[in-house]
Amino acid sequence: EKLQGLLKRIQTSIISTSTSTSEKKTKSQHAAVFTEAELVQLQYVLELKSGQVQDVVEICSYILEQCIYHNLSAAKLQSFLCSDAVKMLPSHAEAFASFWDSALEGKF
């Protein structure tokens, strides 16, 4: 549930910036998706150490951008995230896949 909200915000940012510019995004552009107060709140809610929130936002952004670029299905995304190459926790991979499936169906 927490991850779903984070992914939704990032997806919205990716879509709005990709339609308005083809420039590569920098860390500051990804971070701009959230206010400083929201980043602090995310750190608390996700139980992260200081500085880890930025990494989480960057990683989520990268994963979603790659889904768009490679036109991945939710099943392929989940399989890849659980693979030996990534080794994501199955519950987290399932959350990404579920979100991506909903995004593909236009629910977000």
Tab-separated table of N, CA and C in Angstrom:
chain	number	residue	atom	x	y	z
A	1	GLU	N	0.828	-1.190	0.000
A	1	GLU	CA	0.000	0.000	0.000
A	1	GLU	C	0.872	1.255	0.000
A	2	LYS	N	1.898	1.281	0.863
A	2	LYS	CA	2.811	2.420	0.903
A	2	LYS	C	3.562	2.530	-0.417
A	3	LEU	N	4.017	1.384	-0.917
A	3	LEU	CA	4.761	1.357	-2.168
A	3	LEU	C	3.872	1.778	-3.327
A	4	GLN	N	2.604	1.379	-3.302
A	4	GLN	CA	1.672	1.739	-4.372
A	4	GLN	C	1.537	3.261	-4.498
A	5	GLY	N	1.403	3.950	-3.368
A	5	GLY	CA	1.301	5.408	-3.395
A	5	GLY	C	2.558	6.064	-3.929
A	6	LEU	N	3.705	5.560	-3.506
A	6	LEU	CA	4.985	6.065	-3.986
A	6	LEU	C	5.110	5.868	-5.490
A	7	LEU	N	4.769	4.682	-5.962
A	7	LEU	CA	4.867	4.386	-7.392
A	7	LEU	C	3.914	5.255	-8.205
A	8	LYS	N	2.724	5.486	-7.694
A	8	LYS	CA	1.741	6.321	-8.406
A	8	LYS	C	2.279	7.732	-8.598
A	9	ARG	N	2.849	8.291	-7.545
A	9	ARG	CA	3.398	9.639	-7.629
A	9	ARG	C	4.535	9.705	-8.646
A	10	ILE	N	5.406	8.709	-8.612
A	10	ILE	CA	6.547	8.684	-9.524
A	10	ILE	C	6.079	8.505	-10.961
A	11	GLN	N	5.101	7.612	-11.167
A	11	GLN	CA	4.588	7.379	-12.518
A	11	GLN	C	3.999	8.663	-13.083
A	12	THR	N	3.249	9.378	-12.298
A	12	THR	CA	2.654	10.636	-12.743
A	12	THR	C	3.742	11.619	-13.156
A	13	SER	N	4.803	11.683	-12.363
A	13	SER	CA	5.912	12.576	-12.686
A	13	SER	C	6.603	12.161	-13.977
A	14	ILE	N	6.828	10.864	-14.154
A	14	ILE	CA	7.496	10.369	-15.357
A	14	ILE	C	6.675	10.700	-16.590
A	15	ILE	N	5.391	10.457	-16.518
A	15	ILE	CA	4.520	10.711	-17.666
A	15	ILE	C	4.481	12.194	-17.991
A	16	SER	N	4.346	13.044	-16.985
A	16	SER	CA	4.256	14.482	-17.258
A	16	SER	C	5.572	15.038	-17.778
A	17	THR	N	6.700	14.576	-17.252
A	17	THR	CA	7.971	15.105	-17.733
A	17	THR	C	8.365	14.491	-19.063
A	18	SER	N	7.989	13.241	-19.313
A	18	SER	CA	8.364	12.628	-20.592
A	18	SER	C	7.560	13.192	-21.746
A	19	THR	N	6.367	13.687	-21.477
A	19	THR	CA	5.585	14.283	-22.551
A	19	THR	C	6.012	15.721	-22.828
A	20	SER	N	6.640	16.364	-21.843
A	20	SER	CA	7.031	17.756	-22.047
A	20	SER	C	8.488	17.926	-22.440
A	21	THR	N	9.330	16.911	-22.206
A	21	THR	CA	10.744	17.030	-22.548
A	21	THR	C	11.362	15.665	-22.770
A	22	SER	N	12.398	15.621	-23.568
A	22	SER	CA	13.093	14.361	-23.791
A	22	SER	C	14.419	14.330	-23.052
A	23	GLU	N	14.690	15.361	-22.246
A	23	GLU	CA	15.935	15.413	-21.491
A	23	GLU	C	15.952	14.327	-20.423
A	24	LYS	N	17.157	13.879	-20.089
A	24	LYS	CA	17.301	12.907	-19.010
A	24	LYS	C	16.996	13.598	-17.694
A	25	LYS	N	16.391	12.855	-16.792
A	25	LYS	CA	16.061	13.398	-15.488
A	25	LYS	C	17.257	13.262	-14.562
A	26	THR	N	17.449	14.249	-13.727
A	26	THR	CA	18.493	14.177	-12.720
A	26	THR	C	17.859	13.826	-11.391
A	27	LYS	N	18.680	13.542	-10.408
A	27	LYS	CA	18.151	13.209	-9.085
A	27	LYS	C	17.257	14.316	-8.559
A	28	SER	N	17.653	15.565	-8.782
A	28	SER	CA	16.847	16.668	-8.268
A	28	SER	C	15.490	16.729	-8.951
A	29	GLN	N	15.421	16.331	-10.224
A	29	GLN	CA	14.130	16.337	-10.909
A	29	GLN	C	13.223	15.244	-10.349
A	30	HIS	N	13.787	14.075	-10.046
A	30	HIS	CA	12.975	13.022	-9.442
A	30	HIS	C	12.528	13.425	-8.044
A	31	ALA	N	13.427	13.997	-7.303
A	31	ALA	CA	13.092	14.391	-5.938
A	31	ALA	C	12.015	15.457	-5.927
A	32	ALA	N	11.936	16.263	-7.000
A	32	ALA	CA	10.942	17.318	-7.070
A	32	ALA	C	9.519	16.770	-7.106
A	33	VAL	N	9.381	15.474	-7.331
A	33	VAL	CA	8.067	14.839	-7.307
A	33	VAL	C	7.460	14.996	-5.911
A	34	PHE	N	8.322	15.030	-4.909
A	34	PHE	CA	7.898	15.125	-3.516
A	34	PHE	C	8.476	16.384	-2.883
A	35	THR	N	7.697	17.014	-2.023
A	35	THR	CA	8.222	18.140	-1.258
A	35	THR	C	9.160	17.598	-0.187
A	36	GLU	N	9.923	18.481	0.417
A	36	GLU	CA	10.834	18.071	1.497
A	36	GLU	C	10.045	17.430	2.638
A	37	ALA	N	8.905	18.002	2.969
A	37	ALA	CA	8.067	17.449	4.039
A	37	ALA	C	7.570	16.048	3.679
A	38	GLU	N	7.211	15.854	2.413
A	38	GLU	CA	6.751	14.534	1.976
A	38	GLU	C	7.881	13.509	2.014
A	39	LEU	N	9.094	13.945	1.677
A	39	LEU	CA	10.235	13.031	1.744
A	39	LEU	C	10.505	12.608	3.185
A	40	VAL	N	10.374	13.544	4.111
A	40	VAL	CA	10.541	13.213	5.529
A	40	VAL	C	9.449	12.245	5.965
A	41	GLN	N	8.228	12.490	5.518
A	41	GLN	CA	7.113	11.605	5.853
A	41	GLN	C	7.329	10.216	5.253
A	42	LEU	N	7.802	10.151	4.010
A	42	LEU	CA	8.108	8.862	3.389
A	42	LEU	C	9.182	8.115	4.177
A	43	GLN	N	10.188	8.841	4.613
A	43	GLN	CA	11.253	8.224	5.398
A	43	GLN	C	10.672	7.585	6.651
A	44	TYR	N	9.772	8.290	7.304
A	44	TYR	CA	9.150	7.783	8.532
A	44	TYR	C	8.238	6.592	8.236
A	45	VAL	N	7.364	6.735	7.247
A	45	VAL	CA	6.386	5.692	6.935
A	45	VAL	C	7.068	4.410	6.432
A	46	LEU	N	8.106	4.584	5.613
A	46	LEU	CA	8.806	3.426	5.058
A	46	LEU	C	9.912	2.916	5.983
A	47	GLU	N	10.060	3.597	7.118
A	47	GLU	CA	11.052	3.214	8.126
A	47	GLU	C	12.460	3.136	7.531
A	48	LEU	N	12.847	4.214	6.853
A	48	LEU	CA	14.158	4.290	6.213
A	48	LEU	C	15.086	5.182	7.022
A	49	LYS	N	16.376	4.967	6.821
A	49	LYS	CA	17.377	5.827	7.439
A	49	LYS	C	17.493	7.099	6.603
A	50	SER	N	18.081	8.106	7.200
A	50	SER	CA	18.273	9.373	6.511
A	50	SER	C	19.033	9.145	5.205
A	51	GLY	N	18.560	9.724	4.149
A	51	GLY	CA	19.212	9.598	2.853
A	51	GLY	C	18.727	8.442	2.005
A	52	GLN	N	18.075	7.460	2.596
A	52	GLN	CA	17.616	6.307	1.827
A	52	GLN	C	16.385	6.615	0.990
A	53	VAL	N	15.624	7.612	1.381
A	53	VAL	CA	14.410	7.962	0.640
A	53	VAL	C	14.762	8.342	-0.789
A	54	GLN	N	15.792	9.144	-0.960
A	54	GLN	CA	16.214	9.565	-2.296
A	54	GLN	C	16.558	8.345	-3.147
A	55	ASP	N	17.257	7.376	-2.562
A	55	ASP	CA	17.614	6.165	-3.294
A	55	ASP	C	16.373	5.376	-3.700
A	56	VAL	N	15.412	5.280	-2.796
A	56	VAL	CA	14.175	4.546	-3.090
A	56	VAL	C	13.417	5.220	-4.231
A	57	VAL	N	13.318	6.529	-4.197
A	57	VAL	CA	12.630	7.268	-5.257
A	57	VAL	C	13.347	7.053	-6.586
A	58	GLU	N	14.665	7.134	-6.586
A	58	GLU	CA	15.448	6.931	-7.808
A	58	GLU	C	15.262	5.525	-8.369
A	59	ILE	N	15.316	4.533	-7.507
A	59	ILE	CA	15.178	3.141	-7.956
A	59	ILE	C	13.782	2.897	-8.517
A	60	CYS	N	12.771	3.364	-7.817
A	60	CYS	CA	11.395	3.195	-8.305
A	60	CYS	C	11.210	3.898	-9.645
A	61	SER	N	11.755	5.091	-9.754
A	61	SER	CA	11.666	5.831	-11.017
A	61	SER	C	12.334	5.066	-12.146
A	62	TYR	N	13.514	4.551	-11.870
A	62	TYR	CA	14.257	3.808	-12.890
A	62	TYR	C	13.478	2.572	-13.339
A	63	ILE	N	12.941	1.838	-12.389
A	63	ILE	CA	12.183	0.629	-12.732
A	63	ILE	C	10.988	0.982	-13.612
A	64	LEU	N	10.240	2.004	-13.232
A	64	LEU	CA	9.069	2.393	-14.024
A	64	LEU	C	9.459	2.920	-15.402
A	65	GLU	N	10.544	3.673	-15.480
A	65	GLU	CA	11.008	4.152	-16.780
A	65	GLU	C	11.395	2.985	-17.689
A	66	GLN	N	12.039	1.972	-17.111
A	66	GLN	CA	12.431	0.801	-17.893
A	66	GLN	C	11.205	0.006	-18.343
A	67	CYS	N	10.183	-0.043	-17.510
A	67	CYS	CA	8.934	-0.709	-17.904
A	67	CYS	C	8.336	-0.029	-19.126
A	68	ILE	N	8.354	1.280	-19.106
A	68	ILE	CA	7.818	2.040	-20.236
A	68	ILE	C	8.685	1.821	-21.471
A	69	TYR	N	9.986	1.959	-21.315
A	69	TYR	CA	10.918	1.850	-22.436
A	69	TYR	C	10.854	0.479	-23.100
A	70	HIS	N	10.793	-0.580	-22.277
A	70	HIS	CA	10.803	-1.945	-22.803
A	70	HIS	C	9.409	-2.525	-22.984
A	71	ASN	N	8.384	-1.727	-22.682
A	71	ASN	CA	6.997	-2.159	-22.834
A	71	ASN	C	6.750	-3.503	-22.132
A	72	LEU	N	7.162	-3.571	-20.865
A	72	LEU	CA	7.056	-4.814	-20.105
A	72	LEU	C	5.635	-5.079	-19.627
A	73	SER	N	5.271	-6.325	-19.623
A	73	SER	CA	4.017	-6.725	-18.991
A	73	SER	C	4.278	-6.845	-17.491
A	74	ALA	N	3.223	-6.861	-16.724
A	74	ALA	CA	3.359	-6.993	-15.269
A	74	ALA	C	4.013	-8.320	-14.900
A	75	ALA	N	3.652	-9.382	-15.605
A	75	ALA	CA	4.231	-10.702	-15.313
A	75	ALA	C	5.730	-10.729	-15.589
A	76	LYS	N	6.155	-10.124	-16.700
A	76	LYS	CA	7.591	-10.082	-17.017
A	76	LYS	C	8.346	-9.224	-16.010
A	77	LEU	N	7.731	-8.135	-15.603
A	77	LEU	CA	8.357	-7.280	-14.600
A	77	LEU	C	8.568	-8.051	-13.304
A	78	GLN	N	7.526	-8.718	-12.837
A	78	GLN	CA	7.628	-9.468	-11.583
A	78	GLN	C	8.685	-10.564	-11.691
A	79	SER	N	8.701	-11.265	-12.805
A	79	SER	CA	9.685	-12.324	-13.011
A	79	SER	C	11.108	-11.764	-12.980
A	80	PHE	N	11.314	-10.638	-13.652
A	80	PHE	CA	12.633	-10.037	-13.689
A	80	PHE	C	13.067	-9.570	-12.298
A	81	LEU	N	12.162	-8.922	-11.574
A	81	LEU	CA	12.515	-8.408	-10.256
A	81	LEU	C	12.839	-9.526	-9.262
A	82	CYS	N	12.253	-10.690	-9.461
A	82	CYS	CA	12.537	-11.836	-8.587
A	82	CYS	C	13.728	-12.660	-9.070
A	83	SER	N	14.248	-12.350	-10.237
A	83	SER	CA	15.339	-13.135	-10.820
A	83	SER	C	16.623	-12.988	-10.006
A	84	ASP	N	17.572	-13.840	-10.306
A	84	ASP	CA	18.871	-13.789	-9.636
A	84	ASP	C	19.604	-12.481	-9.921
A	85	ALA	N	19.277	-11.834	-11.028
A	85	ALA	CA	19.942	-10.579	-11.380
A	85	ALA	C	19.554	-9.448	-10.431
A	86	VAL	N	18.320	-9.461	-9.943
A	86	VAL	CA	17.821	-8.376	-9.100
A	86	VAL	C	17.635	-8.818	-7.649
A	87	LYS	N	17.044	-9.983	-7.458
A	87	LYS	CA	16.818	-10.564	-6.125
A	87	LYS	C	15.954	-9.689	-5.215
A	88	MET	N	14.906	-9.121	-5.782
A	88	MET	CA	13.972	-8.337	-4.984
A	88	MET	C	13.102	-9.278	-4.166
A	89	LEU	N	12.692	-8.857	-3.002
A	89	LEU	CA	11.772	-9.657	-2.199
A	89	LEU	C	10.509	-9.927	-3.016
A	90	PRO	N	10.010	-11.148	-2.987
A	90	PRO	CA	8.810	-11.467	-3.770
A	90	PRO	C	7.628	-10.543	-3.483
A	91	SER	N	7.445	-10.151	-2.228
A	91	SER	CA	6.322	-9.260	-1.895
A	91	SER	C	6.494	-7.888	-2.538
A	92	HIS	N	7.729	-7.405	-2.624
A	92	HIS	CA	7.980	-6.112	-3.264
A	92	HIS	C	7.817	-6.216	-4.773
A	93	ALA	N	8.305	-7.311	-5.344
A	93	ALA	CA	8.142	-7.525	-6.787
A	93	ALA	C	6.664	-7.628	-7.137
A	94	GLU	N	5.903	-8.271	-6.281
A	94	GLU	CA	4.461	-8.388	-6.502
A	94	GLU	C	3.788	-7.021	-6.433
A	95	ALA	N	4.230	-6.169	-5.515
A	95	ALA	CA	3.667	-4.820	-5.406
A	95	ALA	C	3.952	-4.014	-6.676
A	96	PHE	N	5.186	-4.098	-7.176
A	96	PHE	CA	5.519	-3.416	-8.432
A	96	PHE	C	4.659	-3.952	-9.569
A	97	ALA	N	4.554	-5.275	-9.667
A	97	ALA	CA	3.795	-5.895	-10.754
A	97	ALA	C	2.313	-5.518	-10.674
A	98	SER	N	1.775	-5.534	-9.480
A	98	SER	CA	0.368	-5.170	-9.291
A	98	SER	C	0.128	-3.715	-9.696
A	99	PHE	N	1.027	-2.849	-9.262
A	99	PHE	CA	0.912	-1.447	-9.642
A	99	PHE	C	1.006	-1.297	-11.159
A	100	TRP	N	2.001	-1.969	-11.757
A	100	TRP	CA	2.223	-1.838	-13.190
A	100	TRP	C	1.031	-2.381	-13.969
A	101	ASP	N	0.452	-3.478	-13.501
A	101	ASP	CA	-0.728	-4.040	-14.145
A	101	ASP	C	-1.883	-3.038	-14.113
A	102	SER	N	-2.081	-2.414	-12.959
A	102	SER	CA	-3.142	-1.396	-12.839
A	102	SER	C	-2.862	-0.202	-13.738
A	103	ALA	N	-1.582	0.197	-13.809
A	103	ALA	CA	-1.214	1.327	-14.664
A	103	ALA	C	-1.475	1.001	-16.132
A	104	LEU	N	-1.156	-0.220	-16.536
A	104	LEU	CA	-1.386	-0.636	-17.916
A	104	LEU	C	-2.871	-0.675	-18.250
A	105	GLU	N	-3.684	-0.984	-17.253
A	105	GLU	CA	-5.139	-1.040	-17.476
A	105	GLU	C	-5.772	0.348	-17.372
A	106	GLY	N	-4.959	1.342	-17.102
A	106	GLY	CA	-5.467	2.712	-17.035
A	106	GLY	C	-6.153	3.068	-15.728
A	107	LYS	N	-5.911	2.293	-14.677
A	107	LYS	CA	-6.537	2.573	-13.383
A	107	LYS	C	-5.844	3.685	-12.644
A	108	PHE	N	-4.634	4.047	-13.096
A	108	PHE	CA	-3.899	5.140	-12.454
A	108	PHE	C	-3.731	6.276	-13.404
